[in-house]
Amino acid sequence: MFKLGEYYEEEATRVANYLRDAGFKVDVKGLVTAQSEFVAFLQGKASELRERGKISDKHEKFISAMKTVLEKASNDEELRDLYLTELDPDWRTKRDRMNEKDLEEADEKTRDEIFESLAYSIVAMDFAKDLYNLNNLKVGEPAGDRLDDPVANIYIKPQEADPEDPLLNERLEVDLEKMYVVSIDESSSALFRDIDEDFQENYYQEYQLITALGLVVEDLLECPEKGKMDIEDFAERCILDVGSRFTMSVDASLVAEEIARSLEKRGMLKIKGNTIKWKA
C-alpha cells in the first residue's frame, strides 16, 4: 500500500471518500502519534523577575487584568471571557472573524490583525493559567495580596537558558494523539485522472504524489513486457520521465517489488522468485 498521509479522523474520512468515489482501493488505519517539545522558563516572584528585566509591559497587563476580574467571575469560562475582554474589548469580534470566508474577504492588514489578536490571546491565556495555579487563586474569591507580587512563569528559549540559574525550570512536554493513515493500493493509482477536481485543488500535494505513482503504473500497464523479466529489469521500468518543458521525474525503482505485487493481485502479472511474467 502507498501511504498518502496522516490526518485527523474527519479529514481522513473526507480524503478516503474522494478516492473511493474515483475507484481507488483505500485503506484507513488509526495510530497513536506523539509530539514532544522541550520548554524552559524562569519561575519566581514578579519583583525578582522585574529586577532581571524579564517582566515586560505585556506581562504587567496580564497580571493587572487578572487582579481586576478574578472576583467578578463565577466560573472558569466567565473568568476567561472577562480576562480577555479586559485585555482587548474586541477579542470576540476578532475571534469570530477567524472563519475561512471572513479571512478570504479581508485585506492583508485585517488578516494580520486577526492573527495577531489570536496569538496574543493564546499567550495571555497561557500566562494566566500559570498565574492562577502558581498563586492558588480561586474563581470568584478575593486574591488578597497574592497578586501584589505573584509567582509567575516567563518562558525563554532553551538555548538561552543558564543551567546554573536558580529560577530556571525545564520541562519536556509530550502530547499523544490519534491520527489516521490513508493509503491506496499501488495499482489503483492509475485512476488518478478520475479524481474529483475539488480533491485536486484542496489536496494538491497528495494529488501530485498519486499522479507520480499513477504515471508509472499506467506506463507499465500500457506497455507490458512480453514473456519473462527479472525484478531488476522491472525496477528499471519504474523509473520515468514525463513531459517536455515541464518534466516530472519519478523513481519508483526501490518500491518496484511492492508495485509488482499490487499488479499481481489484479491478475496483471505473476511473480515467481526473482522472475516476473506478464499475463496476456
Coordinates of N, CA, C and O in Angstrom, one line a residue, residues 66 69-70 72-86 91-92 95-96 125 128 132 138-140:
M66 N -5.9 40.1 35.5 CA -6.4 39.0 36.4 C -6.8 39.6 37.7 O -7.8 39.1 38.3
V69 N -10.4 41.1 37.3 CA -11.6 40.3 37.0 C -11.8 39.1 37.9 O -12.9 38.5 37.8
L70 N -10.8 38.7 38.7 CA -10.9 37.4 39.4 C -12.2 37.3 40.2 O -12.9 36.3 40.2
K72 N -14.9 38.9 39.9 CA -16.2 39.1 39.2 C -16.7 37.9 38.6 O -17.9 37.8 38.2
A73 N -15.9 36.9 38.3 CA -16.3 35.7 37.6 C -16.9 34.7 38.6 O -16.5 34.6 39.7
S74 N -17.8 33.9 38.0 CA -18.5 32.8 38.8 C -18.0 31.4 38.4 O -18.3 30.5 39.1
N75 N -17.4 31.3 37.2 CA -16.9 30.1 36.8 C -15.7 30.3 35.8 O -15.3 31.4 35.5
D76 N -15.0 29.2 35.4 CA -13.8 29.3 34.6 C -14.0 30.0 33.3 O -13.2 30.8 32.8
E77 N -15.2 29.7 32.6 CA -15.5 30.2 31.3 C -15.7 31.7 31.4 O -15.2 32.5 30.6
E78 N -16.4 32.1 32.5 CA -16.6 33.6 32.7 C -15.3 34.3 33.0 O -15.1 35.4 32.5
L79 N -14.5 33.7 33.8 CA -13.2 34.3 34.1 C -12.4 34.5 32.8 O -11.8 35.5 32.6
R80 N -12.4 33.5 31.9 CA -11.7 33.6 30.6 C -12.2 34.8 29.8 O -11.4 35.6 29.3
D81 N -13.5 34.9 29.7 CA -14.2 36.0 28.9 C -13.9 37.3 29.5 O -13.5 38.3 28.8
L82 N -14.0 37.5 30.8 CA -13.7 38.8 31.5 C -12.3 39.2 31.3 O -12.0 40.3 31.1
Y83 N -11.4 38.2 31.5 CA -10.0 38.4 31.4 C -9.6 38.9 30.0 O -8.9 39.9 29.9
L84 N -10.0 38.2 29.0 CA -9.7 38.6 27.6 C -10.3 39.9 27.2 O -9.7 40.7 26.5
T85 N -11.5 40.2 27.7 CA -12.2 41.4 27.5 C -11.5 42.6 28.1 O -11.4 43.7 27.5
E86 N -10.9 42.4 29.3 CA -10.1 43.4 30.0 C -8.9 43.8 29.2 O -8.5 44.9 29.1
W91 N -11.9 41.3 21.4 CA -11.4 40.0 21.1 C -12.4 39.0 20.5 O -12.1 38.2 19.7
R92 N -13.7 39.1 21.0 CA -14.7 38.2 20.5 C -14.9 38.4 19.0 O -15.1 37.5 18.2
R95 N -12.1 37.0 17.1 CA -12.2 35.6 17.1 C -13.2 35.1 16.1 O -13.0 34.1 15.4
D96 N -14.4 35.7 16.1 CA -15.4 35.3 15.2 C -15.1 35.4 13.7 O -15.6 34.8 12.9
M125 N -3.6 33.7 27.7 CA -4.3 32.6 28.5 C -3.2 31.6 29.1 O -3.4 31.1 30.2
A128 N -2.0 33.4 32.1 CA -3.0 33.4 33.2 C -3.2 32.0 33.8 O -3.4 31.9 35.0
Y132 N -2.7 31.6 37.7 CA -3.8 31.0 38.5 C -3.3 29.9 39.4 O -3.6 29.8 40.6
K138 N -8.6 31.4 43.2 CA -9.9 30.8 43.1 C -10.9 31.7 42.5 O -11.0 32.9 42.8
V139 N -11.7 31.1 41.5 CA -12.7 32.0 40.8 C -13.7 32.5 41.7 O -14.2 31.8 42.6
G140 N -13.9 33.8 41.6 CA -14.9 34.5 42.5 C -14.5 34.8 43.8 O -15.3 35.4 44.6

